[in-house]
Amino acid sequence: AEKGYKAWLQYNEITDESLKAEYSSYFASLSVTEDSPILNAAVEELTLAANAMLGKDMTIYNYFTDDATIILGTYQTIDVEEYGLSADEVKNLNDEGYVIKSVNQADTKKLVLVGKTDKGVLYAAFQLLRFMQTSNSIDGLHHVEQPKNQFRMMNQWDNMDGSIERGYSGNSIFYDENGFTGDLTRIKDYARLLSSVGINAISINNVNVWEVETNLITSKFLPEVQQIADIFRAYGVQTFLSINFASPIQIGGLATADPLDAGVQKWWAEKVEEIYKYIPDFGGFVVKADSEHRPGPFFYDRDHADGANMLAEALAPFNGVVFWRCFVYNCLQDWRDRSTDRARAAFDHFKPLDGKFLDNVVLQIKNGPMDFQVREPISPLIGSMEKTNQVMEFQVAQEYTGQQKDLCFLVPQWKEYLKFDTHAKGEGTTVDSIVNGSVYDFKYSGITAVSNIGNDANWTGNTLAQANLFGYGRLIWNPDATSEDIADDWVRLTFGDDKNVVETVKGMLLDSWHIYENYNAPLGVGWMINQHHHYGPNIDGYEYDVWGTYHFSDRDGMGVDRTMETGTGYTEQYFSPNKEIYNSLETCPDELLLFFHHVPYTYELKSGKTVIQHIYDTHFLGFEQVEGLITRWNSLEGKMDDYRFNNVKERLHMQLKNAREWRDQINTYFYRKSGVPDAKNRTIY
Ligand code: GCW
């Protein structure tokens, strides 16, 4: 059994006879006159799929001939007008855009896949195959698309010992025992998965760059990085590395890593030149500096613009880019110190530096001000720096959202974040319009995310977590796509067209984020998790610790006062009217109430319930909903292979155990604190 390995690239045989006949008439032969690794990848994918889905062996011509049924290439070489397209239609697309057109006149049936560049052609091939795998007719097709974001990136948190920081699906596919696994087939298949959903950049090592990984930018490892970059390049994916800010000391033999030191600058310039000898289109660096004990410019009394610009100078001659992370906060906070607020940190550190960064620096900002909780407000830094390139960082890995045991389809959450109105330039300045670079005309922009894959046969541990990887790519390609459509596509591609399977799995996915939220930390307060591994409830797990993640529950109430008048003043960081909306108890939305305010347990929510009754109700409900997920899934037995069925079934039972623990610990804790009984008298311990 392939155990879920093919994910959404199943290419199952087409069983509907009339569709099979229709597709087959187009998949007789293919003509491509340009030669590039990316175009070859497109042809290889189409050939593979034609074989698997239609049992056809296409003839490939490397010249134009009227005999060819598929014409594939860039607009410079294809005479698009011959196929009823105007040259402008393709020319006016961005570099990754494409057109798919079918011509079906009486005696000719042809498919034209034309891209602005070869990347567009590859994306067209994957889209065409998606149409076919989801049983759409391709007669009369005229499909035009281009991505709405420039960088569509993936960050691996893989270490060279083979472990993955926050990995929930086995070990790294890249590394093992402080070297490379050498399994290039697996990496190629990962490249296919990424490219098929439009990902165009990847950093291949953890942002925490430890001792061994610091050497990735040396001749010891660069030949193997080059091999990996060659594979990704053929799928339109540009390779980046995370670097250690202290590299000049650790591997350069210098006494300092001070960004303003001439020797350090020279060292980086030479280092970058060396890297580009191996990888001429190397993307650049991802940097976690002065964050969670990693070295950075603060150590030398320099600011983050000094640090980022030093690397940017070195990369600029090669068009390289620095992704500089804004996850900078005091992780040694004294819990007694009520004036420090971790949520404020990114804005406080970076906003004053607007205008000081070189134009090949991109600030990488987590979607929320804390750390990928089940619910957070948008980071106020997004949209606040007019003169500085920004990308937003999501986490596809489910560190705080069930660790790929619990089902949590994150597309609806990301969608809410992307459509949030920051009001940065008045009404309608949504997050997606900022991160796609159109509001401030950034040179570089887009979205990045922490990957959720490992070397488990099915890539993501829980087979249903594949939907998050797929959905991430599809959503950032086009943030206007709906969660429903993305989920629908994923289920059909992964499990086929059975109506029951499609409706059931889709429903489970779309409900899952709210279900998870129901049994988790309530009303946006976050955390309440076990230390270190972050799975399962531990309400006071971080309450008296250094990490700045507190809920301040006492006998009367709970929540973090972040208002301007009596709290930390964090609300001030938002543009009006968000600032006022969050600052006021009257207008703050229920789901974020405890993120912004400390309220009595008896405080009445907009829903009409008290906070304490809301806690009880959602936690009893969340557990029941997980029981419901199990019933829904069980109804699908026999409708798919046993491996995938049992894989998800096992995970759902782990989820039920987790939900029960959350329900009972949260309810018991707050009952004991508040003394307020459940209005419905259910069992609380
Ligand atoms: O919250 C933390 C995670 C760390 C991670 C860090 C980060 C890579 O728990 O494991 O380190 O976020 O984003 O840098």
XYZ file of C-alpha atoms and ligand atoms in Angstrom:
699
model
C 0.000 0.000 0.000
C 1.259 3.495 -0.713
C 0.060 4.587 2.732
C -0.984 8.049 1.747
C 2.357 8.896 0.123
C 0.888 10.334 -3.046
C -1.240 12.769 -1.051
C -3.262 14.876 -3.518
C -1.277 13.744 -6.551
C -3.044 10.395 -6.777
C -3.679 10.399 -10.552
C -6.238 7.642 -10.183
C -7.502 5.984 -13.302
C -10.470 7.832 -14.787
C -13.393 5.448 -14.587
C -16.099 7.596 -16.196
C -16.025 6.411 -19.825
C -17.110 9.630 -21.468
C -14.642 11.779 -19.491
C -11.921 9.273 -20.215
C -12.641 9.508 -23.929
C -12.668 13.290 -23.783
C -9.362 13.571 -21.889
C -7.756 10.889 -24.048
C -8.427 12.808 -27.208
C -6.246 15.628 -25.870
C -3.562 13.421 -24.410
C -2.238 11.831 -27.607
C 0.907 13.846 -28.122
C 2.670 16.908 -26.860
C 4.869 19.498 -28.478
C 7.423 21.573 -26.578
C 10.249 23.469 -28.262
C 11.926 25.094 -25.295
C 14.296 23.304 -23.023
C 14.411 24.092 -19.328
C 14.361 21.971 -16.191
C 10.990 23.469 -15.286
C 9.412 22.696 -18.653
C 10.838 19.195 -18.473
C 9.212 18.787 -15.075
C 5.880 19.889 -16.545
C 6.176 17.364 -19.368
C 7.209 14.638 -16.955
C 4.189 15.327 -14.743
C 1.764 15.307 -17.671
C 3.314 12.108 -18.999
C 3.088 10.403 -15.628
C -0.525 11.458 -15.191
C -1.572 10.488 -18.730
C -0.174 7.086 -18.078
C -1.813 6.600 -14.723
C -5.168 8.231 -15.413
C -5.730 7.318 -19.037
C -3.300 4.529 -19.807
C -1.869 6.711 -22.576
C 1.759 6.987 -23.630
C 2.030 10.400 -25.191
C 4.338 11.051 -28.124
C 6.588 13.996 -27.296
C 7.746 16.273 -30.131
C 10.474 18.823 -29.507
C 9.291 20.864 -32.488
C 5.978 22.334 -33.484
C 3.751 20.109 -35.520
C 0.082 20.187 -36.332
C -0.100 16.611 -35.164
C 0.488 17.545 -31.541
C -2.595 17.684 -29.324
C -0.954 19.471 -26.422
C 1.124 22.586 -27.079
C 3.181 23.714 -24.168
C 5.565 26.625 -23.651
C 6.040 30.282 -22.874
C 4.280 33.043 -24.775
C 7.491 33.996 -26.560
C 7.579 30.764 -28.499
C 3.936 29.869 -28.935
C 1.947 31.636 -31.585
C -0.960 32.116 -29.224
C -3.156 33.868 -31.766
C -3.368 30.671 -33.714
C -5.280 29.244 -30.759
C -7.658 32.113 -30.343
C -5.702 33.966 -27.671
C -4.405 37.499 -27.815
C -0.715 37.944 -27.109
C -1.524 40.635 -24.545
C -3.643 38.281 -22.529
C -0.524 36.349 -21.582
C 1.959 39.203 -21.741
C 0.034 41.216 -19.169
C 0.142 38.463 -16.584
C 2.760 38.460 -13.862
C 5.776 36.180 -14.270
C 4.088 33.138 -12.837
C 0.765 33.489 -14.627
C -0.594 31.213 -17.313
C -3.450 30.442 -19.664
C -4.912 27.028 -20.397
C -7.049 26.930 -23.503
C -8.673 24.035 -25.259
C -9.510 24.260 -28.917
C -12.120 21.804 -29.994
C -13.274 22.350 -33.529
C -14.685 19.596 -35.658
C -11.410 18.063 -36.749
C -8.946 19.522 -34.260
C -8.721 19.005 -30.555
C -5.870 20.783 -28.907
C -4.845 21.988 -25.489
C -2.558 24.970 -25.163
C -0.682 25.524 -21.918
C 1.057 28.833 -22.177
C 2.925 30.637 -19.427
C 4.426 34.046 -19.080
C 7.540 32.114 -18.054
C 8.266 28.415 -17.716
C 7.033 28.508 -14.114
C 3.624 29.526 -15.376
C 3.624 26.526 -17.700
C 4.336 24.169 -14.814
C 1.530 25.693 -12.761
C -0.760 25.325 -15.759
C 0.085 21.629 -15.993
C -0.725 21.060 -12.339
C -3.994 22.982 -12.668
C -5.022 21.036 -15.746
C -4.431 17.784 -13.880
C -6.477 19.104 -10.965
C -9.389 19.785 -13.302
C -9.192 16.230 -14.554
C -8.756 14.610 -11.155
C -11.855 16.421 -9.952
C -13.824 15.209 -12.976
C -14.289 18.483 -14.813
C -14.778 18.562 -18.550
C -11.891 20.328 -20.262
C -13.697 20.953 -23.538
C -14.054 24.676 -24.069
C -11.608 25.471 -21.306
C -10.180 28.975 -21.137
C -8.574 29.361 -17.765
C -6.383 32.325 -16.846
C -4.558 32.572 -13.548
C -1.726 34.304 -11.791
C -0.662 34.194 -8.147
C -1.654 37.103 -5.931
C 1.422 36.859 -3.715
C 5.021 37.126 -4.817
C 6.833 34.981 -2.245
C 4.910 31.820 -1.392
C 7.336 30.197 0.924
C 7.877 27.227 3.175
C 10.218 27.138 6.167
C 11.499 23.748 7.262
C 12.418 23.551 10.934
C 14.627 20.507 10.232
C 17.826 19.868 12.183
C 20.762 17.937 10.793
C 20.516 15.219 13.434
C 17.284 14.328 11.669
C 14.915 15.769 14.254
C 12.396 18.459 13.396
C 11.606 21.267 15.791
C 7.831 21.061 16.252
C 7.655 18.144 13.837
C 4.760 15.732 14.243
C 5.265 13.305 11.410
C 8.530 11.513 11.853
C 12.006 12.762 11.142
C 13.480 15.001 8.489
C 13.390 14.011 4.832
C 16.524 16.127 4.363
C 18.909 15.168 7.167
C 20.022 12.289 9.273
C 22.941 11.739 11.663
C 24.395 15.206 11.057
C 24.458 14.825 7.301
C 22.059 14.555 4.389
C 19.748 11.574 3.973
C 20.665 11.400 0.291
C 17.094 10.362 -0.489
C 16.666 12.712 -3.424
C 13.564 10.892 -4.667
C 11.726 11.872 -1.539
C 12.891 15.464 -1.914
C 11.757 15.500 -5.517
C 8.329 14.269 -4.468
C 8.181 16.997 -1.854
C 9.108 19.510 -4.553
C 6.227 18.174 -6.680
C 3.765 18.544 -3.813
C 4.922 22.084 -3.103
C 4.979 23.177 -6.707
C 1.591 21.647 -7.439
C 0.058 24.111 -4.980
C 2.207 27.029 -6.089
C 4.928 27.246 -3.425
C 7.950 28.983 -4.940
C 10.535 29.252 -2.141
C 11.840 27.091 0.668
C 14.338 27.400 3.491
C 15.644 23.954 4.241
C 16.884 24.173 7.838
C 15.572 25.229 11.209
C 15.617 28.918 12.121
C 17.367 27.804 15.304
C 20.724 27.145 13.687
C 22.778 24.917 15.954
C 26.419 23.975 15.746
C 26.376 21.481 12.895
C 23.876 23.435 10.809
C 26.036 26.537 11.013
C 28.272 24.663 8.568
C 25.608 24.428 5.875
C 27.149 27.511 4.298
C 30.592 25.894 4.091
C 32.206 23.722 1.436
C 31.530 20.774 3.726
C 27.829 20.839 2.940
C 27.288 23.217 0.031
C 27.675 20.513 -2.640
C 24.715 18.693 -1.112
C 22.720 21.876 -0.646
C 23.360 22.429 -4.337
C 21.887 19.017 -5.225
C 18.761 19.862 -3.287
C 18.538 23.316 -4.853
C 18.800 21.716 -8.301
C 15.777 19.552 -7.557
C 13.689 22.374 -6.170
C 14.683 24.679 -9.026
C 13.162 22.298 -11.544
C 9.855 22.792 -9.738
C 10.103 26.560 -9.565
C 11.107 26.557 -5.906
C 14.014 28.764 -4.832
C 16.270 27.526 -2.032
C 17.162 29.528 1.099
C 19.159 28.692 4.212
C 18.695 29.771 7.801
C 21.951 31.137 9.144
C 23.566 31.614 12.516
C 24.251 35.299 13.176
C 27.433 34.300 15.007
C 28.835 32.385 12.008
C 31.857 34.697 11.631
C 32.951 33.551 15.070
C 31.872 29.949 14.880
C 33.109 29.041 11.434
C 35.052 32.141 10.370
C 37.545 32.243 13.190
C 36.820 35.923 13.852
C 36.634 37.351 17.334
C 33.334 39.139 16.741
C 30.092 39.013 14.730
C 29.463 42.758 15.153
C 27.534 43.834 12.046
C 29.384 47.154 11.869
C 32.822 45.549 11.974
C 34.557 45.748 8.600
C 36.109 42.311 8.987
C 32.696 40.773 9.671
C 31.167 42.505 6.654
C 33.966 41.261 4.449
C 33.583 37.743 5.793
C 29.885 37.677 4.907
C 30.507 39.176 1.465
C 32.992 36.418 0.670
C 30.773 33.761 2.168
C 27.845 34.833 0.023
C 30.005 34.857 -3.085
C 31.051 31.299 -2.311
C 27.437 30.150 -1.866
C 26.441 31.593 -5.238
C 29.203 29.595 -6.926
C 27.278 26.498 -5.966
C 23.763 27.879 -6.332
C 23.553 30.730 -8.845
C 19.914 31.464 -8.037
C 20.245 31.016 -4.282
C 17.382 32.843 -2.557
C 19.145 34.200 0.499
C 18.984 33.871 4.279
C 16.311 33.421 6.910
C 17.439 34.848 10.231
C 16.272 34.377 13.784
C 18.392 36.818 15.763
C 18.175 37.995 19.369
C 15.307 35.619 19.858
C 15.064 32.780 22.358
C 18.791 32.854 23.140
C 19.976 33.003 19.546
C 22.795 35.489 18.868
C 22.074 38.801 17.178
C 23.002 42.457 16.858
C 21.828 43.359 20.393
C 24.865 41.567 21.732
C 26.993 44.290 20.122
C 24.653 47.124 21.022
C 23.509 47.364 17.402
C 19.923 47.392 16.236
C 18.126 45.011 13.925
C 18.521 47.252 10.912
C 22.299 47.103 11.403
C 22.140 43.335 11.584
C 19.836 42.760 8.629
C 21.502 45.361 6.402
C 24.925 43.824 6.879
C 23.638 40.553 5.402
C 21.582 42.374 2.781
C 24.684 44.208 1.519
C 26.441 40.910 1.027
C 23.475 39.405 -0.829
C 22.548 42.423 -2.949
C 25.040 41.851 -5.811
C 23.392 38.463 -6.393
C 19.782 39.606 -5.951
C 19.587 37.668 -2.710
C 17.104 38.510 0.013
C 17.239 38.497 3.818
C 14.143 37.250 5.624
C 14.599 38.797 9.052
C 12.229 37.411 11.675
C 10.446 39.750 14.063
C 9.886 37.121 16.753
C 11.980 39.144 19.188
C 10.813 39.328 22.799
C 12.067 38.908 26.332
C 11.946 35.178 27.038
C 13.383 35.640 30.501
C 10.602 37.735 31.901
C 9.908 37.742 35.633
C 6.260 36.756 36.057
C 6.022 39.278 38.872
C 6.727 42.057 36.386
C 3.282 43.180 35.294
C 4.498 46.000 33.054
C 6.210 43.885 30.384
C 3.840 42.521 27.734
C 5.220 40.027 25.253
C 2.456 40.908 22.783
C 3.936 44.389 22.422
C 7.460 43.226 21.661
C 7.612 42.899 17.859
C 6.021 46.307 17.281
C 8.110 48.000 19.957
C 11.328 46.604 18.507
C 10.702 47.074 14.806
C 8.280 49.919 14.167
C 10.852 52.606 15.138
C 13.220 51.181 12.498
C 10.892 51.803 9.540
C 12.896 53.310 6.704
C 16.223 52.015 7.961
C 16.239 48.662 6.202
C 17.787 48.067 2.784
C 15.362 47.122 0.047
C 16.426 43.469 -0.026
C 15.469 42.965 3.608
C 12.053 41.479 4.270
C 10.655 41.459 7.785
C 9.025 38.136 8.577
C 6.164 38.643 11.023
C 4.134 35.908 12.711
C 0.415 36.298 12.065
C -0.277 37.086 15.705
C 1.649 38.998 18.378
C 2.281 35.875 20.476
C 2.857 32.509 18.844
C 0.367 30.683 16.602
C -2.302 30.108 19.249
C -5.692 28.743 18.234
C -6.946 32.342 18.245
C -4.966 35.563 18.268
C -5.539 39.035 16.942
C -3.470 40.072 13.933
C 0.011 41.323 14.699
C -0.225 45.130 14.793
C 3.145 45.293 13.051
C 1.496 44.152 9.832
C 0.780 47.242 7.813
C 2.497 49.580 10.247
C 5.799 49.990 8.400
C 5.273 51.744 5.098
C 8.896 51.696 4.029
C 9.834 48.140 4.908
C 9.151 44.936 2.982
C 7.027 42.511 4.998
C 5.877 38.933 4.747
C 3.531 37.215 7.156
C 4.474 33.910 8.765
C 1.910 31.155 9.360
C 2.465 27.808 11.027
C 1.245 24.833 9.040
C 2.819 22.552 11.642
C 0.189 22.224 14.349
C 2.339 23.067 17.365
C -0.508 24.640 19.317
C -3.407 23.253 17.337
C -3.322 19.554 18.118
C 0.045 18.436 16.757
C -1.429 16.472 13.883
C -3.125 14.124 16.302
C -6.140 16.398 16.698
C -7.885 17.466 13.528
C -7.544 21.194 12.907
C -7.941 22.448 9.347
C -6.308 25.851 9.475
C -7.432 27.395 6.181
C -10.502 29.069 7.766
C -8.252 30.583 10.432
C -5.713 31.888 7.892
C -8.535 33.182 5.756
C -9.888 35.226 8.677
C -6.453 36.683 9.285
C -5.924 37.531 5.624
C -9.276 39.281 5.368
C -8.864 41.254 8.589
C -9.146 44.977 7.982
C -6.146 46.740 9.534
C -7.401 50.190 8.477
C -3.736 51.073 7.937
C -4.702 53.230 4.938
C -8.339 53.629 5.806
C -11.153 51.140 5.503
C -10.449 48.144 3.324
C -6.730 47.828 4.059
C -6.975 44.110 4.571
C -4.004 42.039 5.631
C -3.873 40.281 2.273
C -3.571 43.600 0.454
C -0.628 44.541 2.668
C 1.246 41.274 2.411
C 0.747 41.075 -1.348
C 2.637 44.346 -1.596
C -0.077 46.396 -3.254
C -0.770 48.858 -0.440
C 2.784 50.110 0.067
C 4.320 48.825 -3.123
C 6.909 46.660 -1.409
C 9.689 45.315 -3.578
C 9.362 41.936 -1.897
C 6.242 40.597 -0.247
C 4.194 37.489 0.316
C 3.608 34.792 2.876
C 5.732 32.124 4.485
C 4.969 29.274 6.868
C 6.436 26.561 9.023
C 6.122 23.227 7.256
C 4.219 20.278 8.707
C 5.928 17.415 6.885
C 8.331 14.698 7.931
C 9.402 11.285 6.739
C 6.229 9.468 7.788
C 4.898 7.567 4.786
C 2.000 10.003 4.487
C 4.186 13.112 5.070
C 2.004 14.691 7.759
C 1.324 11.981 10.374
C -2.400 12.496 10.294
C -3.508 12.000 6.699
C -6.049 14.787 7.111
C -3.223 17.192 7.997
C -2.182 16.980 4.340
C -5.114 19.327 3.783
C -3.263 22.058 5.673
C -0.223 21.838 3.404
C -2.400 21.792 0.308
C -4.654 24.518 1.655
C -1.781 26.771 2.638
C -0.411 26.752 -0.895
C -3.775 27.207 -2.568
C -4.897 29.982 -0.235
C -1.767 32.081 -0.544
C -1.841 31.656 -4.312
C -5.279 33.196 -4.151
C -6.534 34.528 -0.799
C -9.973 35.040 -2.365
C -10.490 31.287 -2.726
C -13.003 30.013 -0.178
C -12.185 27.494 2.530
C -15.044 25.366 1.178
C -13.611 25.216 -2.335
C -10.121 24.462 -1.106
C -11.414 21.692 1.157
C -13.608 20.321 -1.616
C -10.679 20.137 -4.032
C -8.423 18.518 -1.495
C -10.899 15.773 -0.593
C -11.669 14.938 -4.222
C -8.009 14.877 -5.195
C -7.090 12.793 -2.181
C -10.014 10.393 -1.764
C -11.921 10.592 -5.033
C -15.377 11.771 -5.950
C -17.679 9.618 -3.813
C -20.328 12.075 -2.704
C -20.525 10.705 0.798
C -16.786 10.858 1.318
C -16.553 14.359 -0.109
C -19.371 15.806 1.992
C -18.346 14.023 5.191
C -14.636 14.795 5.090
C -15.213 18.342 3.928
C -17.640 18.935 6.780
C -15.176 17.523 9.296
C -12.392 19.743 8.011
C -14.475 22.890 7.978
C -15.801 22.352 11.521
C -12.499 21.333 13.024
C -10.866 24.646 13.941
C -13.895 25.763 15.977
C -14.132 22.358 17.601
C -10.498 22.583 18.642
C -11.039 26.104 19.918
C -14.049 24.965 21.931
C -12.066 22.616 24.141
C -8.912 24.750 24.225
C -7.925 27.823 26.245
C -11.021 30.057 26.162
C -11.783 33.391 24.486
C -8.369 34.132 23.003
C -6.408 33.908 26.248
C -4.108 31.223 24.804
C -1.471 28.905 26.291
C -2.648 26.794 29.303
C -0.574 24.001 27.803
C 2.045 21.584 28.996
C 5.563 22.928 29.042
C 8.121 22.139 26.359
C 6.127 19.830 24.110
C 2.975 22.026 24.150
C 0.380 19.243 23.821
C -2.512 18.872 26.241
C -3.780 21.136 29.024
C -1.787 22.501 31.929
C -3.591 25.620 32.986
C -0.855 27.084 35.146
C 1.928 25.408 33.157
C 3.459 28.740 32.181
C 1.787 31.009 34.742
C 4.812 31.514 36.997
C 7.432 31.170 34.319
C 9.648 33.377 32.179
C 7.871 33.253 28.819
C 5.424 36.134 29.140
C 2.358 33.977 28.552
C -0.042 34.474 31.445
C -3.796 34.327 32.027
C -3.918 35.924 35.510
C -6.858 33.875 36.770
C -7.869 34.516 40.355
C -11.019 33.808 42.349
C -12.908 36.670 40.703
C -11.889 36.628 37.082
C -9.304 36.141 34.365
C -7.685 37.545 31.233
C -4.928 39.981 30.322
C -5.587 43.686 30.595
C -3.964 45.158 27.505
C -5.958 48.380 27.473
C -4.450 51.839 27.348
C -6.006 53.063 30.607
C -5.340 50.269 33.063
C -3.358 47.671 31.167
C -0.201 47.273 29.136
C -1.289 49.691 26.420
C -0.906 47.089 23.697
C -4.194 48.130 22.060
C -2.545 51.439 21.176
C -0.449 49.642 18.556
C -3.470 49.163 16.267
C -4.838 51.668 13.798
C -8.179 53.280 14.580
C -10.847 52.052 14.848
C -9.353 48.654 15.777
C -7.522 50.332 18.621
C -10.773 51.585 20.148
C -12.697 48.412 19.308
C -10.218 46.184 21.124
C -9.648 48.666 23.920
C -13.280 48.870 24.940
C -15.069 46.059 26.743
C -18.267 47.038 24.967
C -16.896 46.503 21.482
C -14.146 43.897 21.898
C -15.278 40.741 20.097
C -16.100 37.809 22.386
C -13.587 35.451 20.834
C -10.697 37.739 21.810
C -12.105 39.130 25.027
C -9.569 37.548 27.378
C -6.669 38.481 25.130
C -7.465 42.144 25.707
C -9.298 42.348 29.016
C -9.359 41.010 32.538
C -12.998 40.408 33.462
C -15.009 38.773 36.238
C -16.214 35.221 35.596
C -19.710 36.582 35.760
C -19.078 39.138 33.000
C -21.752 38.845 30.345
C -20.550 38.210 26.786
C -22.260 39.542 23.669
C -23.619 36.041 23.252
C -25.616 36.638 26.453
C -23.702 34.033 28.435
C -21.367 34.697 31.335
C -17.685 33.993 30.818
C -17.793 31.051 33.212
C -20.876 29.521 31.602
C -19.287 30.014 28.191
C -16.244 28.094 29.408
C -18.362 25.208 30.679
C -20.592 25.098 27.605
C -17.846 25.229 25.002
C -15.786 22.615 26.788
C -18.646 20.151 27.103
C -19.593 20.892 23.518
C -16.063 20.533 22.160
C -15.736 17.050 23.600
C -19.104 15.993 22.165
C -18.120 17.404 18.796
C -15.021 15.220 18.781
C -17.255 12.212 19.491
C -19.241 13.426 16.498
C -16.105 13.546 14.344
C -15.480 9.897 15.200
C -19.015 8.900 14.195
C -18.694 10.854 10.975
C -15.382 9.255 10.123
C -16.575 5.742 11.015
C -19.357 6.086 8.453
C -16.636 6.042 5.781
C -15.259 2.600 6.582
C -14.766 0.633 3.379
C -14.881 3.760 1.228
C -11.112 4.139 1.151
C -8.022 2.023 1.742
C -7.628 0.636 5.257
C -4.369 2.435 5.844
C -5.767 5.911 5.514
C -9.026 4.998 7.216
C -7.278 3.555 10.269
C -4.643 6.259 10.368
C -7.292 8.941 10.836
C -9.406 6.786 13.118
C -6.497 6.254 15.498
C -5.771 9.972 15.560
C -9.380 10.828 16.282
C -9.287 8.588 19.323
C -6.163 10.395 20.537
C -8.022 13.626 19.963
C -10.940 12.421 22.045
C -8.624 11.644 24.940
C -7.067 15.068 24.600
C -10.441 16.827 24.407
C -11.611 14.989 27.517
C -8.523 16.085 29.407
C -8.950 19.695 28.270
C -12.653 19.677 29.124
C -12.222 18.285 32.593
C -9.128 20.223 33.586
C -10.422 23.559 32.336
C -13.882 23.115 33.797
C -12.564 21.856 37.114
C -9.941 24.555 37.414
C -12.375 27.377 36.807
C -15.085 25.845 38.955
C -12.650 25.581 41.834
C -11.356 29.124 41.273
C -14.733 30.758 40.864
C -17.050 28.579 42.908
C -19.711 29.209 40.284
C -21.618 26.017 39.454
C -22.544 24.961 35.947
C -26.065 26.120 35.162
C -26.724 22.745 33.582
C -25.284 20.770 36.465
C -22.984 18.575 34.428
C -20.121 16.636 35.970
C -17.222 18.807 37.064
C -14.609 17.383 39.394
O 7.340 29.433 20.061
C 8.391 29.025 19.454
C 8.450 27.546 19.241
C 9.891 27.268 18.975
C 10.294 28.030 17.712
C 9.985 29.513 17.885
C 10.264 30.346 16.651
C 11.945 27.523 16.080
O 7.970 26.858 20.364
O 10.074 25.894 18.830
O 11.632 27.853 17.397
O 8.645 29.652 18.230
O 9.331 30.604 15.908
O 11.397 30.745 16.462
